[in-house]
Amino acid sequence: MPAAADLPHPAADRLQLVDVLAALGHPVRLEIVRKLASGEEAFCGEVVPDLPRSSVTHHLKTLRESGVIRRRAQGRRLYLALRRDDLELRFPGLLELVLACRSRPLDSECDEQPL
């Protein structure tokens, strides 16, 4: 098993839409992405302070394996960054749309429309 610092991140050209959408589809993971949206690297404890460690581990693993975030260990701290450039390169406009819809009221154009 690789050390925490050696965990793989998928290459940008290997990102799959279904994996990214599944990762972004959970409210906790979407909130983590929203907190990282500024583009600045953040200490893990600043981004997800109020969850049990096992839940944090699961959500960060899902985001990392889907290619949404990059994590970097420095000493005993874990730093997270949104892979905004990679996501934009692979799926232009997706991240901005997801982040914009997250901040709009429920009756906005991001809601499901009747068929």
mmCIF file with all atom_site columns, C-alpha atoms in Angstrom:
data_model
loop_
_atom_site.group_PDB
_atom_site.id
_atom_site.type_symbol
_atom_site.label_atom_id
_atom_site.label_alt_id
_atom_site.label_comp_id
_atom_site.label_asym_id
_atom_site.label_entity_id
_atom_site.label_seq_id
_atom_site.pdbx_PDB_ins_code
_atom_site.Cartn_x
_atom_site.Cartn_y
_atom_site.Cartn_z
_atom_site.occupancy
_atom_site.B_iso_or_equiv
_atom_site.pdbx_formal_charge
_atom_site.auth_seq_id
_atom_site.auth_comp_id
_atom_site.auth_asym_id
_atom_site.auth_atom_id
_atom_site.pdbx_PDB_model_num
ATOM 1   C CA . MET A 1 1   ? 0.000   0.000  0.000   1.00 0.00 ? 1   MET A CA 1
ATOM 2   C CA . PRO A 1 2   ? 1.454   3.412  -0.942  1.00 0.00 ? 2   PRO A CA 1
ATOM 3   C CA . ALA A 1 3   ? 2.234   6.006  1.688   1.00 0.00 ? 3   ALA A CA 1
ATOM 4   C CA . ALA A 1 4   ? -0.176  8.936  1.967   1.00 0.00 ? 4   ALA A CA 1
ATOM 5   C CA . ALA A 1 5   ? 2.288   11.180 0.127   1.00 0.00 ? 5   ALA A CA 1
ATOM 6   C CA . ASP A 1 6   ? 2.503   8.675  -2.747  1.00 0.00 ? 6   ASP A CA 1
ATOM 7   C CA . LEU A 1 7   ? -1.192  8.272  -3.498  1.00 0.00 ? 7   LEU A CA 1
ATOM 8   C CA . PRO A 1 8   ? -1.846  8.548  -7.225  1.00 0.00 ? 8   PRO A CA 1
ATOM 9   C CA . HIS A 1 9   ? -3.798  11.300 -8.907  1.00 0.00 ? 9   HIS A CA 1
ATOM 10  C CA . PRO A 1 10  ? -5.260  10.537 -12.331 1.00 0.00 ? 10  PRO A CA 1
ATOM 11  C CA . ALA A 1 11  ? -3.745  12.398 -15.264 1.00 0.00 ? 11  ALA A CA 1
ATOM 12  C CA . ALA A 1 12  ? -5.963  15.110 -16.749 1.00 0.00 ? 12  ALA A CA 1
ATOM 13  C CA . ASP A 1 13  ? -6.522  13.123 -19.938 1.00 0.00 ? 13  ASP A CA 1
ATOM 14  C CA . ARG A 1 14  ? -7.728  10.150 -17.873 1.00 0.00 ? 14  ARG A CA 1
ATOM 15  C CA . LEU A 1 15  ? -10.498 12.001 -16.017 1.00 0.00 ? 15  LEU A CA 1
ATOM 16  C CA . GLN A 1 16  ? -13.904 10.473 -16.640 1.00 0.00 ? 16  GLN A CA 1
ATOM 17  C CA . LEU A 1 17  ? -17.082 12.550 -16.609 1.00 0.00 ? 17  LEU A CA 1
ATOM 18  C CA . VAL A 1 18  ? -19.081 9.907  -14.753 1.00 0.00 ? 18  VAL A CA 1
ATOM 19  C CA . ASP A 1 19  ? -16.479 9.788  -11.951 1.00 0.00 ? 19  ASP A CA 1
ATOM 20  C CA . VAL A 1 20  ? -16.296 13.578 -11.636 1.00 0.00 ? 20  VAL A CA 1
ATOM 21  C CA . LEU A 1 21  ? -20.087 13.930 -11.573 1.00 0.00 ? 21  LEU A CA 1
ATOM 22  C CA . ALA A 1 22  ? -20.419 11.151 -8.984  1.00 0.00 ? 22  ALA A CA 1
ATOM 23  C CA . ALA A 1 23  ? -17.827 12.866 -6.784  1.00 0.00 ? 23  ALA A CA 1
ATOM 24  C CA . LEU A 1 24  ? -19.542 16.236 -7.122  1.00 0.00 ? 24  LEU A CA 1
ATOM 25  C CA . GLY A 1 25  ? -22.970 14.714 -6.523  1.00 0.00 ? 25  GLY A CA 1
ATOM 26  C CA . HIS A 1 26  ? -22.558 14.329 -2.764  1.00 0.00 ? 26  HIS A CA 1
ATOM 27  C CA . PRO A 1 27  ? -23.336 17.410 -0.624  1.00 0.00 ? 27  PRO A CA 1
ATOM 28  C CA . VAL A 1 28  ? -20.256 17.018 1.611   1.00 0.00 ? 28  VAL A CA 1
ATOM 29  C CA . ARG A 1 29  ? -17.898 16.655 -1.353  1.00 0.00 ? 29  ARG A CA 1
ATOM 30  C CA . LEU A 1 30  ? -19.551 19.556 -3.135  1.00 0.00 ? 30  LEU A CA 1
ATOM 31  C CA . GLU A 1 31  ? -19.013 21.688 -0.034  1.00 0.00 ? 31  GLU A CA 1
ATOM 32  C CA . ILE A 1 32  ? -15.331 20.689 0.044   1.00 0.00 ? 32  ILE A CA 1
ATOM 33  C CA . VAL A 1 33  ? -14.998 21.716 -3.616  1.00 0.00 ? 33  VAL A CA 1
ATOM 34  C CA . ARG A 1 34  ? -16.771 25.008 -2.898  1.00 0.00 ? 34  ARG A CA 1
ATOM 35  C CA . LYS A 1 35  ? -14.292 25.751 -0.104  1.00 0.00 ? 35  LYS A CA 1
ATOM 36  C CA . LEU A 1 36  ? -11.381 25.031 -2.465  1.00 0.00 ? 36  LEU A CA 1
ATOM 37  C CA . ALA A 1 37  ? -12.864 27.044 -5.356  1.00 0.00 ? 37  ALA A CA 1
ATOM 38  C CA . SER A 1 38  ? -10.656 30.069 -4.665  1.00 0.00 ? 38  SER A CA 1
ATOM 39  C CA . GLY A 1 39  ? -7.766  28.116 -6.128  1.00 0.00 ? 39  GLY A CA 1
ATOM 40  C CA . GLU A 1 40  ? -5.632  28.366 -3.009  1.00 0.00 ? 40  GLU A CA 1
ATOM 41  C CA . GLU A 1 41  ? -4.258  25.243 -1.399  1.00 0.00 ? 41  GLU A CA 1
ATOM 42  C CA . ALA A 1 42  ? -5.870  24.627 2.003   1.00 0.00 ? 42  ALA A CA 1
ATOM 43  C CA . PHE A 1 43  ? -5.037  22.558 5.062   1.00 0.00 ? 43  PHE A CA 1
ATOM 44  C CA . CYS A 1 44  ? -7.415  19.616 5.352   1.00 0.00 ? 44  CYS A CA 1
ATOM 45  C CA . GLY A 1 45  ? -8.596  20.697 8.816   1.00 0.00 ? 45  GLY A CA 1
ATOM 46  C CA . GLU A 1 46  ? -9.714  24.059 7.418   1.00 0.00 ? 46  GLU A CA 1
ATOM 47  C CA . VAL A 1 47  ? -11.825 22.462 4.710   1.00 0.00 ? 47  VAL A CA 1
ATOM 48  C CA . VAL A 1 48  ? -13.564 19.615 6.546   1.00 0.00 ? 48  VAL A CA 1
ATOM 49  C CA . PRO A 1 49  ? -13.319 20.296 10.305  1.00 0.00 ? 49  PRO A CA 1
ATOM 50  C CA . ASP A 1 50  ? -16.678 18.904 11.506  1.00 0.00 ? 50  ASP A CA 1
ATOM 51  C CA . LEU A 1 51  ? -16.724 15.342 10.176  1.00 0.00 ? 51  LEU A CA 1
ATOM 52  C CA . PRO A 1 52  ? -15.536 12.059 11.652  1.00 0.00 ? 52  PRO A CA 1
ATOM 53  C CA . ARG A 1 53  ? -12.099 11.072 10.384  1.00 0.00 ? 53  ARG A CA 1
ATOM 54  C CA . SER A 1 54  ? -13.449 8.015  8.534   1.00 0.00 ? 54  SER A CA 1
ATOM 55  C CA . SER A 1 55  ? -15.939 10.178 6.623   1.00 0.00 ? 55  SER A CA 1
ATOM 56  C CA . VAL A 1 56  ? -13.260 12.729 5.756   1.00 0.00 ? 56  VAL A CA 1
ATOM 57  C CA . THR A 1 57  ? -10.989 9.959  4.486   1.00 0.00 ? 57  THR A CA 1
ATOM 58  C CA . HIS A 1 58  ? -13.765 8.529  2.302   1.00 0.00 ? 58  HIS A CA 1
ATOM 59  C CA . HIS A 1 59  ? -14.805 11.862 0.799   1.00 0.00 ? 59  HIS A CA 1
ATOM 60  C CA . LEU A 1 60  ? -11.237 12.983 0.095   1.00 0.00 ? 60  LEU A CA 1
ATOM 61  C CA . LYS A 1 61  ? -10.396 9.627  -1.476  1.00 0.00 ? 61  LYS A CA 1
ATOM 62  C CA . THR A 1 62  ? -13.435 9.886  -3.762  1.00 0.00 ? 62  THR A CA 1
ATOM 63  C CA . LEU A 1 63  ? -12.510 13.434 -4.803  1.00 0.00 ? 63  LEU A CA 1
ATOM 64  C CA . ARG A 1 64  ? -8.859  12.510 -5.376  1.00 0.00 ? 64  ARG A CA 1
ATOM 65  C CA . GLU A 1 65  ? -9.549  9.317  -7.319  1.00 0.00 ? 65  GLU A CA 1
ATOM 66  C CA . SER A 1 66  ? -12.050 11.088 -9.573  1.00 0.00 ? 66  SER A CA 1
ATOM 67  C CA . GLY A 1 67  ? -9.483  13.811 -10.296 1.00 0.00 ? 67  GLY A CA 1
ATOM 68  C CA . VAL A 1 68  ? -11.381 16.679 -8.682  1.00 0.00 ? 68  VAL A CA 1
ATOM 69  C CA . ILE A 1 69  ? -8.735  17.481 -6.049  1.00 0.00 ? 69  ILE A CA 1
ATOM 70  C CA . ARG A 1 70  ? -5.012  17.067 -5.556  1.00 0.00 ? 70  ARG A CA 1
ATOM 71  C CA . ARG A 1 71  ? -3.651  16.320 -2.106  1.00 0.00 ? 71  ARG A CA 1
ATOM 72  C CA . ARG A 1 72  ? -0.154  16.926 -0.841  1.00 0.00 ? 72  ARG A CA 1
ATOM 73  C CA . ALA A 1 73  ? 1.359   15.801 2.421   1.00 0.00 ? 73  ALA A CA 1
ATOM 74  C CA . GLN A 1 74  ? 3.786   18.101 4.185   1.00 0.00 ? 74  GLN A CA 1
ATOM 75  C CA . GLY A 1 75  ? 5.006   16.744 7.463   1.00 0.00 ? 75  GLY A CA 1
ATOM 76  C CA . ARG A 1 76  ? 1.944   15.706 9.428   1.00 0.00 ? 76  ARG A CA 1
ATOM 77  C CA . ARG A 1 77  ? -0.375  18.014 7.515   1.00 0.00 ? 77  ARG A CA 1
ATOM 78  C CA . LEU A 1 78  ? -2.400  17.251 4.429   1.00 0.00 ? 78  LEU A CA 1
ATOM 79  C CA . TYR A 1 79  ? -3.020  20.042 1.923   1.00 0.00 ? 79  TYR A CA 1
ATOM 80  C CA . LEU A 1 80  ? -5.790  20.036 -0.669  1.00 0.00 ? 80  LEU A CA 1
ATOM 81  C CA . ALA A 1 81  ? -6.207  21.908 -3.930  1.00 0.00 ? 81  ALA A CA 1
ATOM 82  C CA . LEU A 1 82  ? -8.938  21.896 -6.548  1.00 0.00 ? 82  LEU A CA 1
ATOM 83  C CA . ARG A 1 83  ? -7.714  20.692 -9.939  1.00 0.00 ? 83  ARG A CA 1
ATOM 84  C CA . ARG A 1 84  ? -9.537  23.534 -11.659 1.00 0.00 ? 84  ARG A CA 1
ATOM 85  C CA . ASP A 1 85  ? -7.216  23.733 -14.694 1.00 0.00 ? 85  ASP A CA 1
ATOM 86  C CA . ASP A 1 86  ? -7.350  19.986 -15.332 1.00 0.00 ? 86  ASP A CA 1
ATOM 87  C CA . LEU A 1 87  ? -11.132 19.894 -14.982 1.00 0.00 ? 87  LEU A CA 1
ATOM 88  C CA . GLU A 1 88  ? -11.536 22.910 -17.267 1.00 0.00 ? 88  GLU A CA 1
ATOM 89  C CA . LEU A 1 89  ? -9.241  21.350 -19.868 1.00 0.00 ? 89  LEU A CA 1
ATOM 90  C CA . ARG A 1 90  ? -11.137 18.052 -19.854 1.00 0.00 ? 90  ARG A CA 1
ATOM 91  C CA . PHE A 1 91  ? -14.706 19.311 -19.260 1.00 0.00 ? 91  PHE A CA 1
ATOM 92  C CA . PRO A 1 92  ? -14.909 23.017 -20.209 1.00 0.00 ? 92  PRO A CA 1
ATOM 93  C CA . GLY A 1 93  ? -17.401 24.959 -18.084 1.00 0.00 ? 93  GLY A CA 1
ATOM 94  C CA . LEU A 1 94  ? -18.481 22.018 -15.911 1.00 0.00 ? 94  LEU A CA 1
ATOM 95  C CA . LEU A 1 95  ? -16.951 23.168 -12.657 1.00 0.00 ? 95  LEU A CA 1
ATOM 96  C CA . GLU A 1 96  ? -18.211 26.730 -13.035 1.00 0.00 ? 96  GLU A CA 1
ATOM 97  C CA . LEU A 1 97  ? -21.713 25.458 -13.786 1.00 0.00 ? 97  LEU A CA 1
ATOM 98  C CA . VAL A 1 98  ? -21.714 23.153 -10.769 1.00 0.00 ? 98  VAL A CA 1
ATOM 99  C CA . LEU A 1 99  ? -20.406 25.878 -8.458  1.00 0.00 ? 99  LEU A CA 1
ATOM 100 C CA . ALA A 1 100 ? -22.870 28.450 -9.825  1.00 0.00 ? 100 ALA A CA 1
ATOM 101 C CA . CYS A 1 101 ? -25.840 26.118 -9.392  1.00 0.00 ? 101 CYS A CA 1
ATOM 102 C CA . ARG A 1 102 ? -24.774 25.330 -5.844  1.00 0.00 ? 102 ARG A CA 1
ATOM 103 C CA . SER A 1 103 ? -25.095 28.951 -4.843  1.00 0.00 ? 103 SER A CA 1
ATOM 104 C CA . ARG A 1 104 ? -28.449 29.681 -6.510  1.00 0.00 ? 104 ARG A CA 1
ATOM 105 C CA . PRO A 1 105 ? -31.852 29.413 -4.844  1.00 0.00 ? 105 PRO A CA 1
ATOM 106 C CA . LEU A 1 106 ? -33.904 26.275 -5.435  1.00 0.00 ? 106 LEU A CA 1
ATOM 107 C CA . ASP A 1 107 ? -36.234 27.907 -7.941  1.00 0.00 ? 107 ASP A CA 1
ATOM 108 C CA . SER A 1 108 ? -33.399 28.877 -10.280 1.00 0.00 ? 108 SER A CA 1
ATOM 109 C CA . GLU A 1 109 ? -32.683 27.573 -13.765 1.00 0.00 ? 109 GLU A CA 1
ATOM 110 C CA . CYS A 1 110 ? -30.418 24.880 -12.272 1.00 0.00 ? 110 CYS A CA 1
ATOM 111 C CA . ASP A 1 111 ? -33.410 22.946 -10.985 1.00 0.00 ? 111 ASP A CA 1
ATOM 112 C CA . GLU A 1 112 ? -34.895 20.070 -12.880 1.00 0.00 ? 112 GLU A CA 1
ATOM 113 C CA . GLN A 1 113 ? -37.373 21.186 -15.476 1.00 0.00 ? 113 GLN A CA 1
ATOM 114 C CA . PRO A 1 114 ? -40.560 19.191 -16.145 1.00 0.00 ? 114 PRO A CA 1
ATOM 115 C CA . LEU A 1 115 ? -40.471 17.138 -19.336 1.00 0.00 ? 115 LEU A CA 1
#
